[in-house]
PDB file of C-alpha atoms in Angstrom:
ATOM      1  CA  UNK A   1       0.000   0.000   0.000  1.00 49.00           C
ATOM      2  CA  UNK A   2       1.441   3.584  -0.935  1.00 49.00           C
ATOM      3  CA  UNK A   3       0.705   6.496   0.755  1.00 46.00           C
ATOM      4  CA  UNK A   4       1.439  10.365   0.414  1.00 47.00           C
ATOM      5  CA  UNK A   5       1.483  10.442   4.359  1.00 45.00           C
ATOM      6  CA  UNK A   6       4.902  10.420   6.390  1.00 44.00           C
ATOM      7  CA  UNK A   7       4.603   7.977   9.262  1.00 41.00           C
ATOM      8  CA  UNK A   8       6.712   8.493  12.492  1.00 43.00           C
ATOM      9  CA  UNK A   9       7.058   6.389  15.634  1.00 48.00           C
ATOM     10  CA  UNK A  10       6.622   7.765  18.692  1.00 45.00           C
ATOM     11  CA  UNK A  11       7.437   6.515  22.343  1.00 48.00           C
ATOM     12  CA  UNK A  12       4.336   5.545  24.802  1.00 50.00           C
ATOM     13  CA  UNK A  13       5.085   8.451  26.686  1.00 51.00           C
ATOM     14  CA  UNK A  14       6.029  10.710  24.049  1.00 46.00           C
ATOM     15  CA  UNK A  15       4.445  14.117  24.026  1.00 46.00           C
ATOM     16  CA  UNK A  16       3.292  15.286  21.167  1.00 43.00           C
ATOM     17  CA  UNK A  17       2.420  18.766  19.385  1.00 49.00           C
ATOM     18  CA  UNK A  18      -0.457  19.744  18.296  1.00 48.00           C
ATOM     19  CA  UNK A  19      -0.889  20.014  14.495  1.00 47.00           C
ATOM     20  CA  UNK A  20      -0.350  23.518  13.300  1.00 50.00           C
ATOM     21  CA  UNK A  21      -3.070  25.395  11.317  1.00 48.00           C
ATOM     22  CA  UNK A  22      -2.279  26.729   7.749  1.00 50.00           C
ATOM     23  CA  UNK A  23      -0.452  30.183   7.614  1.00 49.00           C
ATOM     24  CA  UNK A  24      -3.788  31.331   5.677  1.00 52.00           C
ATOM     25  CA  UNK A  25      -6.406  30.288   9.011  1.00 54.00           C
ATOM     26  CA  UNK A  26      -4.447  32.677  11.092  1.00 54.00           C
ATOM     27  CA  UNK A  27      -5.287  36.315  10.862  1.00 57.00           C
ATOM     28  CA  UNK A  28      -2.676  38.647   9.792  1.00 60.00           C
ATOM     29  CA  UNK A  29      -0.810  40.176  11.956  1.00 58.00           C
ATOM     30  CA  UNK A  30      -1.244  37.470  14.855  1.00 54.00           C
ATOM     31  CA  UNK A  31       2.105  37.224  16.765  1.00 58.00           C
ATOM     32  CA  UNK A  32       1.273  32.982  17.655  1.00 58.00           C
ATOM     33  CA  UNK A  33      -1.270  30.626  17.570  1.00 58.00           C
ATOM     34  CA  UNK A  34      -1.221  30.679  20.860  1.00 62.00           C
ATOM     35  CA  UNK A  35      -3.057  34.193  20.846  1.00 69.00           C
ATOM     36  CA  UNK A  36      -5.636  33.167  18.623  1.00 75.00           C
ATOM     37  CA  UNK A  37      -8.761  34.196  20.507  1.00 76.00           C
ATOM     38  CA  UNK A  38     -11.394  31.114  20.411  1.00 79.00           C
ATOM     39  CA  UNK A  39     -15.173  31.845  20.852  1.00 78.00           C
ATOM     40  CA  UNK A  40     -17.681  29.713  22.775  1.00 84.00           C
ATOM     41  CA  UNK A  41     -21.087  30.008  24.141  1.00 86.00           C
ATOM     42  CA  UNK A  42     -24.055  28.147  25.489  1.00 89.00           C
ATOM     43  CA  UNK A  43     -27.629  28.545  24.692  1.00 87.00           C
ATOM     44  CA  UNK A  44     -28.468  29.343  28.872  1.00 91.00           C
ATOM     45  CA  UNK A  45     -26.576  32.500  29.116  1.00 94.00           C
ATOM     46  CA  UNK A  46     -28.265  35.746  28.404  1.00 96.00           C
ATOM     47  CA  UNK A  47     -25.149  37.845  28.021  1.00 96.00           C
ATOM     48  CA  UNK A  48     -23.376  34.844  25.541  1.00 95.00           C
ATOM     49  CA  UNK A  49     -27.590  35.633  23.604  1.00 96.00           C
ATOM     50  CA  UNK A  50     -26.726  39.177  23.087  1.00 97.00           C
ATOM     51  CA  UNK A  51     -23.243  38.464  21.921  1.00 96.00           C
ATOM     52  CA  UNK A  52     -24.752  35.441  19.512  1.00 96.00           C
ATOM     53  CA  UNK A  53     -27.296  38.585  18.437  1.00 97.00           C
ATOM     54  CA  UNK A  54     -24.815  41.365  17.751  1.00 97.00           C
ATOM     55  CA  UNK A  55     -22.335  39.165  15.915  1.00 96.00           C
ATOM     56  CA  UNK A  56     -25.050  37.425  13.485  1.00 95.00           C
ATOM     57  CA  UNK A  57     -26.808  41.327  13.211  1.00 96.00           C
ATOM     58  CA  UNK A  58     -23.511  42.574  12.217  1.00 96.00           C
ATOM     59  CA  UNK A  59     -22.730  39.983   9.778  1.00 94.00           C
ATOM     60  CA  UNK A  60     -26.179  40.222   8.254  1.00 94.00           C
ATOM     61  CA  UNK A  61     -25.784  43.888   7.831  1.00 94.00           C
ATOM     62  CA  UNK A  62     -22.044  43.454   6.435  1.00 91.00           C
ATOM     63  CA  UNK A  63     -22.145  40.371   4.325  1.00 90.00           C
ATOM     64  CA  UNK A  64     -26.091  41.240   3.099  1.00 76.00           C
ATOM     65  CA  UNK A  65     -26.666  44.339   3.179  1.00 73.00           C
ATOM     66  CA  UNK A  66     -30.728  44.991   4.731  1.00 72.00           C
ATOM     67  CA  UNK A  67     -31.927  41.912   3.619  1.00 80.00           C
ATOM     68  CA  UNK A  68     -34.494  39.803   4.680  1.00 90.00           C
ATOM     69  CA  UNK A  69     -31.919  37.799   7.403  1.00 94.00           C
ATOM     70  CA  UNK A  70     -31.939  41.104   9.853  1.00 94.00           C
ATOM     71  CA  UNK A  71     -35.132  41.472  10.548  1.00 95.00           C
ATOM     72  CA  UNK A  72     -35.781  37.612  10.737  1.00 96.00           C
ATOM     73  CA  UNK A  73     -32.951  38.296  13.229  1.00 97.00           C
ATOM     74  CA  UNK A  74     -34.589  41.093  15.460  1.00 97.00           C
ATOM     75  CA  UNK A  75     -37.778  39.035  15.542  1.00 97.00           C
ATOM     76  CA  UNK A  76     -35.580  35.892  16.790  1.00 97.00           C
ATOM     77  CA  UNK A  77     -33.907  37.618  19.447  1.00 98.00           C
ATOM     78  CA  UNK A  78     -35.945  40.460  20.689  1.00 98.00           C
ATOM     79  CA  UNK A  79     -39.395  41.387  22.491  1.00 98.00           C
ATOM     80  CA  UNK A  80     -42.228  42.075  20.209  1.00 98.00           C
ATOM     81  CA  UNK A  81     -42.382  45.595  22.493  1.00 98.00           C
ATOM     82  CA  UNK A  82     -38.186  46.445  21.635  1.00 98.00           C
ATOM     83  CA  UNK A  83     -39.073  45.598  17.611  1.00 97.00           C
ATOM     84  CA  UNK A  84     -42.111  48.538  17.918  1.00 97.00           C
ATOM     85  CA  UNK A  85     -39.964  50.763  19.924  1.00 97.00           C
ATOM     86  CA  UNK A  86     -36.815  49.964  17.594  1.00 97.00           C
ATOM     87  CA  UNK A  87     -39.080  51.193  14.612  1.00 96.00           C
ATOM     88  CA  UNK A  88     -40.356  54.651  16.022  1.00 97.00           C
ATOM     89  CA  UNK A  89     -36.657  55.290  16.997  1.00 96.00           C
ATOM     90  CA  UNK A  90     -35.352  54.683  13.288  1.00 96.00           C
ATOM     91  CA  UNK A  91     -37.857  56.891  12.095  1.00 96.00           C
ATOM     92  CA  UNK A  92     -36.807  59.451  14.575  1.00 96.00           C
ATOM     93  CA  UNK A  93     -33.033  59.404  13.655  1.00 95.00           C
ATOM     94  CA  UNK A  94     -32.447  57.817  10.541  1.00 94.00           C
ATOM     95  CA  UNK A  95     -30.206  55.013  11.896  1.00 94.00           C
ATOM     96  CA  UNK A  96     -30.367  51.794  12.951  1.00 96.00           C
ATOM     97  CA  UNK A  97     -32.202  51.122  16.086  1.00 97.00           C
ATOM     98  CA  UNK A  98     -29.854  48.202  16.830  1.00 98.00           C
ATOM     99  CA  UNK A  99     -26.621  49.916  16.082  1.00 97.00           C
ATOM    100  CA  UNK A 100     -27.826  53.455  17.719  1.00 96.00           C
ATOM    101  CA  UNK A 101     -25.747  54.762  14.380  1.00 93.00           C
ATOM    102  CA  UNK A 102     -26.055  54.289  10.348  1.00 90.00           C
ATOM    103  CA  UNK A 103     -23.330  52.121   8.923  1.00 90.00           C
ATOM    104  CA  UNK A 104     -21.957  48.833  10.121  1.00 94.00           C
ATOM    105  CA  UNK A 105     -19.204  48.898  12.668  1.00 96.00           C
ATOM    106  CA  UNK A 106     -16.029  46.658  12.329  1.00 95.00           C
ATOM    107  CA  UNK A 107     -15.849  45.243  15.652  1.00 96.00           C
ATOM    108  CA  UNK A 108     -17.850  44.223  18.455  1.00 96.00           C
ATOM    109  CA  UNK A 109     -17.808  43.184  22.201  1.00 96.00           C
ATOM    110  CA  UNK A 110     -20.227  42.358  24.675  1.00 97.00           C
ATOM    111  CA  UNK A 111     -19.532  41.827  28.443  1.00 97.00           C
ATOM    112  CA  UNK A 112     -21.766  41.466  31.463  1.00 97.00           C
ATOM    113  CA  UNK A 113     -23.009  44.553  33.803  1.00 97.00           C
ATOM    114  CA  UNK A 114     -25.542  43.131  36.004  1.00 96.00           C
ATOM    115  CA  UNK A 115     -28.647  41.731  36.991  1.00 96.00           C
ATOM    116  CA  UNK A 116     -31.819  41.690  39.471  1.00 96.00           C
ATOM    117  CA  UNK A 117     -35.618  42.059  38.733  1.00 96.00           C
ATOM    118  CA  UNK A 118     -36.031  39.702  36.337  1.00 96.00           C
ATOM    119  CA  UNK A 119     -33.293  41.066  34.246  1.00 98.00           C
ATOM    120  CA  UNK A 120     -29.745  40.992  32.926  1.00 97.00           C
ATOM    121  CA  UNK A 121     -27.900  43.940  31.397  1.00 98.00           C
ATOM    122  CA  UNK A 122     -24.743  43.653  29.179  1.00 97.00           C
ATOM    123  CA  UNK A 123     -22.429  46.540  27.963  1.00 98.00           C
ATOM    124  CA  UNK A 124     -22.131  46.475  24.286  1.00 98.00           C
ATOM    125  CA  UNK A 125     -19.667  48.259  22.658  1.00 97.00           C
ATOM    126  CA  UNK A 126     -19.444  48.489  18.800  1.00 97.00           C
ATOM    127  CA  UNK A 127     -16.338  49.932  17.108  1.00 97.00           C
ATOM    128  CA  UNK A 128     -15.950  52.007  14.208  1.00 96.00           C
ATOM    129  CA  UNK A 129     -13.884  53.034  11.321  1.00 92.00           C
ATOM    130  CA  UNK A 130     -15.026  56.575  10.257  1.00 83.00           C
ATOM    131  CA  UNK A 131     -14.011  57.541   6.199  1.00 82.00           C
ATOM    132  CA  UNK A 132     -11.365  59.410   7.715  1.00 82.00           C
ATOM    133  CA  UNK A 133     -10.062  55.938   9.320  1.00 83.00           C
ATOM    134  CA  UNK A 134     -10.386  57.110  12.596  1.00 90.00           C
ATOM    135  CA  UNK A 135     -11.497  54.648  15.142  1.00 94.00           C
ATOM    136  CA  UNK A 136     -14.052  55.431  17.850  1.00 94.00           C
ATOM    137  CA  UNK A 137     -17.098  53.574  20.296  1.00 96.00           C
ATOM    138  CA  UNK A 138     -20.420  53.332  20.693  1.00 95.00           C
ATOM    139  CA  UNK A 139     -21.019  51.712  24.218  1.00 97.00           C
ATOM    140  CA  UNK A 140     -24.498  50.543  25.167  1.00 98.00           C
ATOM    141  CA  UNK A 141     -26.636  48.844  27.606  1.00 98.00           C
ATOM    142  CA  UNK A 142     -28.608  46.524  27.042  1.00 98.00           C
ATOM    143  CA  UNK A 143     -31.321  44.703  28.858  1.00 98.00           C
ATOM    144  CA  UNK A 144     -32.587  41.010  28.593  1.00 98.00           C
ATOM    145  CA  UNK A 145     -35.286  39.416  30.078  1.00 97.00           C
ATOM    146  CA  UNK A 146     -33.825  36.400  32.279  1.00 96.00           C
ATOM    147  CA  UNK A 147     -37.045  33.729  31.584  1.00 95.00           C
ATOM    148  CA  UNK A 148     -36.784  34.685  27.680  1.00 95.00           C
ATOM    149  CA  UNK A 149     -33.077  35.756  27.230  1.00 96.00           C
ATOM    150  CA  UNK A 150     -34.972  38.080  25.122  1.00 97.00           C
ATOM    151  CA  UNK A 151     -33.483  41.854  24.552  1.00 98.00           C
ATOM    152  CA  UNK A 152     -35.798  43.487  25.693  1.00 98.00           C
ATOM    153  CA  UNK A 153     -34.120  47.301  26.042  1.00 98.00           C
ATOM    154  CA  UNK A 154     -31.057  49.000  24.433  1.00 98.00           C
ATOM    155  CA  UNK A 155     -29.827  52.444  25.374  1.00 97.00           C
ATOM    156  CA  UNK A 156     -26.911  54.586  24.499  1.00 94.00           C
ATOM    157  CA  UNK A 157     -24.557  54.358  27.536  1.00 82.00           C
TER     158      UNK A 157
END
């Protein structure tokens, strides 16, 4: 049998490394692997729902443009009452209710602030790359309900 494959024995009690990724998985301008950030989540935490929101909003908007995915979006992950609001304050200031700004920003974070009532809030913050290349934040809060994990409140912070 021929293979392409280069076999190697290794002791019992050998350690060995792990396989290295391809020069082209690892984003430019990463010193290691080693600092390659990994993301996880699980479906029970609220905060880890309004990071899973944000990121998939943010792609939608980026990759799609306003398509149909961002509003399928909204409806998935907020309260019926936030998706009314959301629309009277678009009207209001010709942005995205989401976003609190026009435009897509190029980063995102999300972190937790606190809880009580019935609620969690998370700080948001979304950064941007003006035409001018000049990098600035939009922090908000933003409030889900703990039975739903369903944003139910964002505000400019």
């Amino acid at each position: 049998m021929t293979t392409t494959r280069a076999l190697r024995r290794v002791a019992p009690d050998a350690t060995v490394p792990a396989p290295r990724q391809p020069a082209s998985a690892i984003p430019p301008g990463t010193p290691s692997e080693a600092a390659v950030p990994t993301r996880e989540g699980s479906p029970q935490s609220v905060v880890g729902h309004v990071a899973d929101f944000y990121g998939a909003y943010i792609d939608a908007l980026h990759d799609l443009g306003r398509g149909q995915l961002a509003p399928a979006l909204r409806h998935h992950y907020l309260t019926a009452e936030l998706c009314a609001g959301l629309i009277r304050w678009e009207a209001a200031h010709r942005g995205d209710g989401v976003l609190r700004a026009k435009g897509v920003p190029i980063r995102w974070s999300v972190a937790y602030n606190d809880s009580g009532m019935g609620h969690c809030w998370s700080r948001v913050t979304l950064t941007w790359d003006d035409p001018g290349h000049e990098i600035h934040h939009t922090r908000l809060l933003v409030r889900s309900d703990l039975a739903s994990r369903r944003i139910s409140g964002i505000w400019t912070d």
